[in-house]
PDB file of C-alpha atoms in Angstrom:
ATOM      1  CA  MET H   1      62.947 -53.828   4.580  1.00 50.00           C
ATOM      2  CA  SER H   2      62.545 -50.238   5.700  1.00 51.00           C
ATOM      3  CA  ASN H   3      64.793 -47.123   6.546  1.00 51.00           C
ATOM      4  CA  ASP H   4      65.087 -46.379  10.234  1.00 50.00           C
ATOM      5  CA  LEU H   5      65.245 -42.827   9.418  1.00 53.00           C
ATOM      6  CA  ASN H   6      62.318 -43.076   6.877  1.00 63.00           C
ATOM      7  CA  PRO H   7      59.960 -45.949   7.345  1.00 70.00           C
ATOM      8  CA  ASN H   8      58.640 -45.479   3.897  1.00 86.00           C
ATOM      9  CA  ILE H   9      61.908 -46.186   2.220  1.00 93.00           C
ATOM     10  CA  TYR H  10      62.038 -49.920   1.164  1.00 96.00           C
ATOM     11  CA  PHE H  11      64.704 -49.713  -1.570  1.00 97.00           C
ATOM     12  CA  ASP H  12      68.313 -48.355  -1.736  1.00 96.00           C
ATOM     13  CA  ASP H  13      67.965 -48.226  -5.491  1.00 96.00           C
ATOM     14  CA  ARG H  14      66.785 -50.362  -8.538  1.00 96.00           C
ATOM     15  CA  ASP H  15      69.280 -53.144  -8.121  1.00 96.00           C
ATOM     16  CA  ASP H  16      68.079 -53.511  -4.432  1.00 97.00           C
ATOM     17  CA  ALA H  17      64.687 -53.625  -5.608  1.00 97.00           C
ATOM     18  CA  SER H  18      65.151 -56.297  -8.242  1.00 97.00           C
ATOM     19  CA  ARG H  19      67.145 -58.514  -5.658  1.00 98.00           C
ATOM     20  CA  GLN H  20      64.204 -58.312  -3.265  1.00 98.00           C
ATOM     21  CA  LEU H  21      61.533 -59.000  -6.266  1.00 98.00           C
ATOM     22  CA  ILE H  22      63.597 -61.971  -7.520  1.00 98.00           C
ATOM     23  CA  GLU H  23      63.606 -63.533  -4.034  1.00 98.00           C
ATOM     24  CA  THR H  24      59.737 -63.776  -4.244  1.00 98.00           C
ATOM     25  CA  LEU H  25      59.516 -65.370  -7.671  1.00 98.00           C
ATOM     26  CA  PRO H  26      59.263 -69.130  -8.338  1.00 97.00           C
ATOM     27  CA  LEU H  27      62.311 -69.268 -10.541  1.00 97.00           C
ATOM     28  CA  ALA H  28      62.426 -73.133 -10.753  1.00 96.00           C
ATOM     29  CA  LEU H  29      58.985 -73.206 -12.239  1.00 96.00           C
ATOM     30  CA  LEU H  30      59.775 -70.333 -14.633  1.00 97.00           C
ATOM     31  CA  SER H  31      63.122 -71.954 -15.702  1.00 96.00           C
ATOM     32  CA  GLU H  32      61.585 -75.332 -16.201  1.00 96.00           C
ATOM     33  CA  ASN H  33      58.785 -73.871 -18.758  1.00 96.00           C
ATOM     34  CA  GLU H  34      59.029 -71.742 -21.811  1.00 96.00           C
ATOM     35  CA  THR H  35      58.811 -68.526 -20.106  1.00 97.00           C
ATOM     36  CA  VAL H  36      58.682 -64.959 -21.702  1.00 98.00           C
ATOM     37  CA  ILE H  37      59.229 -61.983 -19.101  1.00 98.00           C
ATOM     38  CA  ILE H  38      57.491 -58.673 -20.451  1.00 98.00           C
ATOM     39  CA  GLY H  39      58.203 -55.267 -19.208  1.00 97.00           C
ATOM     40  CA  VAL H  40      54.890 -53.372 -19.418  1.00 96.00           C
ATOM     41  CA  SER H  41      56.492 -49.957 -19.238  1.00 91.00           C
ATOM     42  CA  GLU H  42      59.799 -48.370 -19.797  1.00 89.00           C
ATOM     43  CA  GLY H  43      60.639 -48.624 -15.903  1.00 92.00           C
ATOM     44  CA  GLY H  44      59.423 -52.199 -16.096  1.00 95.00           C
ATOM     45  CA  VAL H  45      62.133 -53.177 -18.617  1.00 96.00           C
ATOM     46  CA  TYR H  46      64.842 -52.945 -16.057  1.00 96.00           C
ATOM     47  CA  PHE H  47      63.094 -55.568 -13.904  1.00 98.00           C
ATOM     48  CA  ALA H  48      61.857 -57.586 -16.751  1.00 97.00           C
ATOM     49  CA  ASP H  49      65.592 -57.821 -17.873  1.00 97.00           C
ATOM     50  CA  LYS H  50      66.884 -58.976 -14.292  1.00 97.00           C
ATOM     51  CA  ILE H  51      64.158 -61.477 -13.965  1.00 98.00           C
ATOM     52  CA  ALA H  52      64.910 -62.929 -17.410  1.00 97.00           C
ATOM     53  CA  ASN H  53      68.432 -63.229 -16.590  1.00 96.00           C
ATOM     54  CA  ALA H  54      67.766 -65.051 -13.323  1.00 97.00           C
ATOM     55  CA  CYS H  55      65.405 -67.679 -14.929  1.00 95.00           C
ATOM     56  CA  ASP H  56      67.062 -67.699 -18.234  1.00 94.00           C
ATOM     57  CA  ALA H  57      63.896 -66.807 -20.134  1.00 96.00           C
ATOM     58  CA  GLN H  58      63.315 -64.685 -23.251  1.00 95.00           C
ATOM     59  CA  MET H  59      62.322 -60.895 -22.534  1.00 96.00           C
ATOM     60  CA  ASP H  60      60.264 -58.124 -24.535  1.00 95.00           C
ATOM     61  CA  ILE H  61      58.649 -55.030 -24.054  1.00 95.00           C
ATOM     62  CA  LEU H  62      54.756 -54.235 -24.428  1.00 96.00           C
ATOM     63  CA  LEU H  63      54.295 -50.579 -25.246  1.00 94.00           C
ATOM     64  CA  THR H  64      51.399 -48.816 -23.758  1.00 94.00           C
ATOM     65  CA  GLU H  65      50.090 -45.251 -23.434  1.00 95.00           C
ATOM     66  CA  PRO H  66      47.794 -43.413 -21.226  1.00 95.00           C
ATOM     67  CA  ILE H  67      44.554 -41.635 -21.955  1.00 96.00           C
ATOM     68  CA  TRP H  68      44.457 -38.512 -19.774  1.00 94.00           C
ATOM     69  CA  ALA H  69      41.301 -36.804 -18.359  1.00 93.00           C
ATOM     70  CA  PRO H  70      40.149 -33.906 -20.593  1.00 91.00           C
ATOM     71  CA  ASN H  71      39.733 -31.628 -17.556  1.00 83.00           C
ATOM     72  CA  ASN H  72      42.785 -33.080 -15.658  1.00 85.00           C
ATOM     73  CA  PRO H  73      45.785 -33.897 -17.898  1.00 85.00           C
ATOM     74  CA  GLU H  74      47.640 -35.431 -14.924  1.00 87.00           C
ATOM     75  CA  VAL H  75      45.035 -38.207 -14.276  1.00 90.00           C
ATOM     76  CA  ALA H  76      44.937 -41.430 -16.505  1.00 93.00           C
ATOM     77  CA  ILE H  77      41.359 -42.590 -17.209  1.00 95.00           C
ATOM     78  CA  ALA H  78      42.180 -45.355 -19.692  1.00 96.00           C
ATOM     79  CA  MET H  79      45.220 -47.078 -21.350  1.00 96.00           C
ATOM     80  CA  ILE H  80      45.899 -48.623 -24.507  1.00 97.00           C
ATOM     81  CA  SER H  81      48.588 -51.190 -25.677  1.00 96.00           C
ATOM     82  CA  GLU H  82      50.191 -51.888 -28.852  1.00 95.00           C
ATOM     83  CA  THR H  83      47.759 -54.626 -29.473  1.00 94.00           C
ATOM     84  CA  GLU H  84      45.130 -52.090 -29.492  1.00 95.00           C
ATOM     85  CA  LYS H  85      43.414 -53.220 -26.532  1.00 94.00           C
ATOM     86  CA  VAL H  86      41.713 -50.627 -24.233  1.00 96.00           C
ATOM     87  CA  VAL H  87      41.169 -50.583 -20.498  1.00 96.00           C
ATOM     88  CA  MET H  88      39.188 -47.844 -18.609  1.00 95.00           C
ATOM     89  CA  HIS H  89      39.229 -46.745 -15.181  1.00 92.00           C
ATOM     90  CA  LYS H  90      35.516 -46.784 -15.056  1.00 91.00           C
ATOM     91  CA  ALA H  91      35.025 -44.948 -11.635  1.00 91.00           C
ATOM     92  CA  LEU H  92      37.087 -41.992 -13.072  1.00 91.00           C
ATOM     93  CA  VAL H  93      35.329 -42.049 -16.332  1.00 93.00           C
ATOM     94  CA  ASP H  94      31.981 -41.828 -14.407  1.00 92.00           C
ATOM     95  CA  ALA H  95      33.341 -39.359 -11.904  1.00 89.00           C
ATOM     96  CA  PHE H  96      34.470 -36.966 -14.575  1.00 88.00           C
ATOM     97  CA  ASP H  97      31.307 -37.515 -16.773  1.00 92.00           C
ATOM     98  CA  ILE H  98      33.487 -38.525 -19.777  1.00 93.00           C
ATOM     99  CA  ASN H  99      31.837 -39.844 -22.635  1.00 93.00           C
ATOM    100  CA  GLU H 100      33.268 -43.381 -23.709  1.00 93.00           C
ATOM    101  CA  ASP H 101      33.482 -42.235 -27.274  1.00 95.00           C
ATOM    102  CA  PHE H 102      36.073 -39.494 -26.219  1.00 95.00           C
ATOM    103  CA  VAL H 103      38.002 -42.299 -24.586  1.00 95.00           C
ATOM    104  CA  TYR H 104      38.169 -44.547 -27.657  1.00 96.00           C
ATOM    105  CA  SER H 105      38.901 -41.612 -29.913  1.00 96.00           C
ATOM    106  CA  GLU H 106      41.934 -40.679 -27.743  1.00 95.00           C
ATOM    107  CA  ALA H 107      43.055 -44.278 -27.606  1.00 96.00           C
ATOM    108  CA  HIS H 108      43.132 -44.450 -31.470  1.00 96.00           C
ATOM    109  CA  ARG H 109      44.985 -41.046 -31.576  1.00 96.00           C
ATOM    110  CA  LYS H 110      47.436 -42.238 -28.932  1.00 96.00           C
ATOM    111  CA  TYR H 111      48.093 -45.588 -30.595  1.00 96.00           C
ATOM    112  CA  GLU H 112      48.623 -43.858 -34.233  1.00 96.00           C
ATOM    113  CA  GLU H 113      50.720 -41.042 -32.832  1.00 95.00           C
ATOM    114  CA  ASP H 114      52.662 -42.597 -29.701  1.00 95.00           C
ATOM    115  CA  VAL H 115      52.407 -46.252 -29.511  1.00 95.00           C
ATOM    116  CA  LEU H 116      53.473 -47.036 -33.113  1.00 94.00           C
ATOM    117  CA  THR H 117      56.307 -44.757 -32.542  1.00 94.00           C
ATOM    118  CA  TYR H 118      57.528 -46.509 -29.629  1.00 92.00           C
ATOM    119  CA  VAL H 119      57.251 -49.973 -31.279  1.00 93.00           C
ATOM    120  CA  TYR H 120      59.545 -48.634 -33.900  1.00 91.00           C
ATOM    121  CA  LYS H 121      61.989 -47.066 -31.574  1.00 90.00           C
ATOM    122  CA  TYR H 122      62.319 -50.047 -29.184  1.00 90.00           C
ATOM    123  CA  ARG H 123      61.606 -53.022 -31.612  1.00 88.00           C
ATOM    124  CA  LYS H 124      62.438 -51.516 -34.978  1.00 88.00           C
ATOM    125  CA  GLY H 125      58.713 -51.874 -35.799  1.00 88.00           C
ATOM    126  CA  LYS H 126      58.876 -55.831 -34.973  1.00 90.00           C
ATOM    127  CA  ASP H 127      55.941 -57.461 -33.462  1.00 92.00           C
ATOM    128  CA  LEU H 128      55.847 -58.656 -29.884  1.00 93.00           C
ATOM    129  CA  VAL H 129      57.370 -62.145 -29.444  1.00 93.00           C
ATOM    130  CA  SER H 130      55.024 -65.094 -29.726  1.00 94.00           C
ATOM    131  CA  LEU H 131      53.396 -65.869 -26.325  1.00 97.00           C
ATOM    132  CA  GLU H 132      51.341 -68.791 -27.605  1.00 96.00           C
ATOM    133  CA  GLY H 133      51.086 -71.599 -25.016  1.00 96.00           C
ATOM    134  CA  LYS H 134      54.029 -69.795 -22.894  1.00 97.00           C
ATOM    135  CA  TYR H 135      54.438 -68.827 -19.305  1.00 98.00           C
ATOM    136  CA  VAL H 136      54.353 -65.182 -19.255  1.00 98.00           C
ATOM    137  CA  VAL H 137      55.531 -62.874 -16.490  1.00 98.00           C
ATOM    138  CA  LEU H 138      54.334 -59.170 -16.653  1.00 98.00           C
ATOM    139  CA  ALA H 139      56.889 -56.933 -14.793  1.00 98.00           C
ATOM    140  CA  ASP H 140      56.573 -53.332 -13.810  1.00 97.00           C
ATOM    141  CA  GLU H 141      58.591 -50.997 -11.521  1.00 96.00           C
ATOM    142  CA  CYS H 142      55.369 -50.259  -9.473  1.00 95.00           C
ATOM    143  CA  ILE H 143      51.560 -50.810  -9.734  1.00 95.00           C
ATOM    144  CA  GLU H 144      49.624 -47.935  -8.509  1.00 91.00           C
ATOM    145  CA  THR H 145      45.928 -47.876 -10.280  1.00 90.00           C
ATOM    146  CA  GLY H 146      46.565 -51.194 -11.998  1.00 93.00           C
ATOM    147  CA  LEU H 147      45.449 -49.634 -15.339  1.00 94.00           C
ATOM    148  CA  THR H 148      48.685 -50.469 -17.137  1.00 95.00           C
ATOM    149  CA  MET H 149      48.818 -53.984 -15.747  1.00 96.00           C
ATOM    150  CA  MET H 150      45.177 -54.734 -16.742  1.00 96.00           C
ATOM    151  CA  VAL H 151      45.792 -53.726 -20.340  1.00 96.00           C
ATOM    152  CA  ALA H 152      48.900 -55.810 -20.514  1.00 97.00           C
ATOM    153  CA  LEU H 153      46.949 -58.628 -19.015  1.00 97.00           C
ATOM    154  CA  LYS H 154      44.338 -58.389 -21.736  1.00 95.00           C
ATOM    155  CA  SER H 155      46.929 -58.137 -24.429  1.00 96.00           C
ATOM    156  CA  VAL H 156      48.860 -61.290 -23.509  1.00 97.00           C
ATOM    157  CA  ILE H 157      45.713 -63.249 -23.021  1.00 96.00           C
ATOM    158  CA  GLU H 158      44.739 -62.330 -26.473  1.00 94.00           C
ATOM    159  CA  ARG H 159      48.142 -63.494 -27.690  1.00 95.00           C
ATOM    160  CA  GLY H 160      47.569 -67.064 -26.249  1.00 96.00           C
ATOM    161  CA  ALA H 161      49.718 -67.103 -23.079  1.00 97.00           C
ATOM    162  CA  LYS H 162      49.356 -70.158 -21.050  1.00 96.00           C
ATOM    163  CA  ASN H 163      50.036 -68.803 -17.455  1.00 97.00           C
ATOM    164  CA  ILE H 164      50.232 -65.349 -16.536  1.00 98.00           C
ATOM    165  CA  TYR H 165      52.167 -64.068 -13.624  1.00 98.00           C
ATOM    166  CA  ILE H 166      52.612 -60.513 -12.512  1.00 98.00           C
ATOM    167  CA  ALA H 167      55.945 -59.039 -10.612  1.00 98.00           C
ATOM    168  CA  THR H 168      56.679 -55.887  -9.220  1.00 98.00           C
ATOM    169  CA  PRO H 169      58.790 -54.555  -6.162  1.00 98.00           C
ATOM    170  CA  ILE H 170      55.879 -52.570  -4.701  1.00 97.00           C
ATOM    171  CA  LEU H 171      52.036 -52.007  -5.279  1.00 95.00           C
ATOM    172  CA  ASP H 172      48.931 -50.971  -3.601  1.00 94.00           C
ATOM    173  CA  LYS H 173      47.192 -53.535  -1.424  1.00 94.00           C
ATOM    174  CA  THR H 174      44.001 -52.809  -2.874  1.00 93.00           C
ATOM    175  CA  VAL H 175      45.274 -53.246  -6.436  1.00 94.00           C
ATOM    176  CA  TYR H 176      46.919 -56.467  -5.245  1.00 95.00           C
ATOM    177  CA  GLN H 177      43.719 -58.037  -4.409  1.00 93.00           C
ATOM    178  CA  ASN H 178      41.983 -57.159  -7.573  1.00 93.00           C
ATOM    179  CA  LEU H 179      44.997 -58.584  -9.831  1.00 95.00           C
ATOM    180  CA  LEU H 180      44.910 -61.779  -7.822  1.00 94.00           C
ATOM    181  CA  THR H 181      41.653 -62.449  -9.340  1.00 94.00           C
ATOM    182  CA  VAL H 182      42.696 -62.126 -12.951  1.00 94.00           C
ATOM    183  CA  CYS H 183      46.107 -63.798 -13.207  1.00 96.00           C
ATOM    184  CA  ASP H 184      47.967 -66.789 -11.985  1.00 97.00           C
ATOM    185  CA  GLY H 185      49.885 -65.104  -9.376  1.00 97.00           C
ATOM    186  CA  VAL H 186      51.357 -61.843  -8.122  1.00 98.00           C
ATOM    187  CA  PHE H 187      54.681 -61.610  -6.685  1.00 98.00           C
ATOM    188  CA  CYS H 188      55.877 -58.536  -4.744  1.00 98.00           C
ATOM    189  CA  PRO H 189      57.995 -58.088  -1.768  1.00 97.00           C
ATOM    190  CA  HIS H 190      56.081 -54.846  -0.641  1.00 96.00           C
ATOM    191  CA  LYS H 191      52.344 -54.515  -0.736  1.00 95.00           C
ATOM    192  CA  ILE H 192      51.515 -51.120   0.863  1.00 94.00           C
ATOM    193  CA  GLN H 193      48.411 -49.217   1.958  1.00 92.00           C
ATOM    194  CA  ASP H 194      47.708 -45.814   0.358  1.00 88.00           C
ATOM    195  CA  TYR H 195      50.458 -45.806  -2.463  1.00 91.00           C
ATOM    196  CA  ILE H 196      51.911 -42.441  -3.145  1.00 90.00           C
ATOM    197  CA  SER H 197      54.654 -42.082  -5.709  1.00 91.00           C
ATOM    198  CA  ILE H 198      57.424 -44.510  -6.680  1.00 93.00           C
ATOM    199  CA  GLU H 199      60.443 -42.144  -5.840  1.00 92.00           C
ATOM    200  CA  TYR H 200      59.097 -41.720  -2.465  1.00 93.00           C
ATOM    201  CA  TYR H 201      59.936 -45.503  -1.535  1.00 95.00           C
ATOM    202  CA  TYR H 202      63.697 -45.423  -2.680  1.00 96.00           C
ATOM    203  CA  GLN H 203      66.798 -43.982  -1.154  1.00 94.00           C
ATOM    204  CA  ASN H 204      68.216 -43.412  -4.784  1.00 95.00           C
ATOM    205  CA  PHE H 205      65.721 -43.449  -7.787  1.00 93.00           C
ATOM    206  CA  GLU H 206      66.841 -42.461 -11.188  1.00 89.00           C
ATOM    207  CA  VAL H 207      64.612 -42.608 -14.313  1.00 90.00           C
ATOM    208  CA  LEU H 208      65.954 -44.883 -17.102  1.00 90.00           C
ATOM    209  CA  ASP H 209      66.586 -42.845 -20.288  1.00 90.00           C
ATOM    210  CA  PHE H 210      65.804 -43.981 -23.939  1.00 89.00           C
ATOM    211  CA  ASP H 211      69.395 -45.201 -24.458  1.00 91.00           C
ATOM    212  CA  GLU H 212      69.565 -47.352 -21.416  1.00 92.00           C
ATOM    213  CA  ILE H 213      66.132 -48.873 -22.168  1.00 92.00           C
ATOM    214  CA  CYS H 214      67.228 -49.575 -25.756  1.00 91.00           C
ATOM    215  CA  ALA H 215      70.511 -50.999 -24.753  1.00 92.00           C
ATOM    216  CA  ILE H 216      68.582 -53.601 -22.384  1.00 93.00           C
ATOM    217  CA  VAL H 217      66.030 -54.547 -25.105  1.00 90.00           C
ATOM    218  CA  GLU H 218      68.886 -55.009 -27.574  1.00 89.00           C
ATOM    219  CA  ALA H 219      71.010 -57.080 -25.472  1.00 90.00           C
ATOM    220  CA  GLN H 220      68.074 -59.377 -24.509  1.00 89.00           C
ATOM    221  CA  GLU H 221      67.364 -59.755 -28.325  1.00 86.00           C
ATOM    222  CA  GLU H 222      71.047 -60.671 -28.990  1.00 86.00           C
ATOM    223  CA  LYS H 223      71.042 -63.056 -26.198  1.00 84.00           C
ATOM    224  CA  HIS H 224      67.908 -64.875 -27.598  1.00 77.00           C
ATOM    225  CA  LYS H 225      69.498 -65.051 -31.058  1.00 79.00           C
ATOM    226  CA  ILE H 226      72.583 -66.744 -29.616  1.00 80.00           C
ATOM    227  CA  ALA H 227      70.547 -69.245 -27.590  1.00 71.00           C
ATOM    228  CA  GLU H 228      68.425 -70.070 -30.692  1.00 69.00           C
ATOM    229  CA  ALA H 229      71.562 -70.539 -32.847  1.00 68.00           C
ATOM    230  CA  THR H 230      73.099 -72.713 -30.239  1.00 67.00           C
ATOM    231  CA  GLU H 231      70.004 -74.947 -30.150  1.00 64.00           C
ATOM    232  CA  VAL H 232      70.022 -75.229 -33.726  1.00 58.00           C
ATOM    233  CA  ILE H 233      73.725 -76.378 -33.729  1.00 68.00           C
ATOM    234  CA  GLU H 234      72.906 -78.805 -30.835  1.00 66.00           C
ATOM    235  CA  ASN H 235      70.114 -80.257 -32.668  1.00 57.00           C
TER     236      ASN H 235
END
């Protein structure tokens, strides 16, 4: 879908983007297997929630933080996740002549100062849900460079996920091809050339605030508790 007046607009709003994304997903496969949907960013939580509801799966959030280039604080050169996995954008690290010791030092600082704070804020300090032997869908609102998704992949592989899929409404074509080589499937309604910025592709794009994200995470946790209690009663 694109807007006649602006061919770069693919979505009316987040609801429209989530509907288009869900149409691409193998919902039967995900419903038939023990599946966890992981939001890999704050914006990704919205889409993880919609997917989890569509296939009756458990949902959680994986916290990550970027490491910025020392000579350009708007360029992410690496990413660290709450599992302490680090992924670097090697081309940028080399181009900026950045010492890898700086990257790992910054990653450790970001983990201690930011990631652990987010884990407490969003999950009250609890660990990520168990992924051992499960199907996992990593959901984000967009994928530009792939750094966030790569560190998320690395993190869930370490946690023993059986099959790993990626779901996003829009991503860069080059990144799409790269991701296909490291996971079991990438689901996306719009793969575009020369990705610019997420708000560029929406008629109405609003950033989710902290309270909205917390409400989604808490509602999903409550839903899972009810499902577990019902299963115990039935057994």
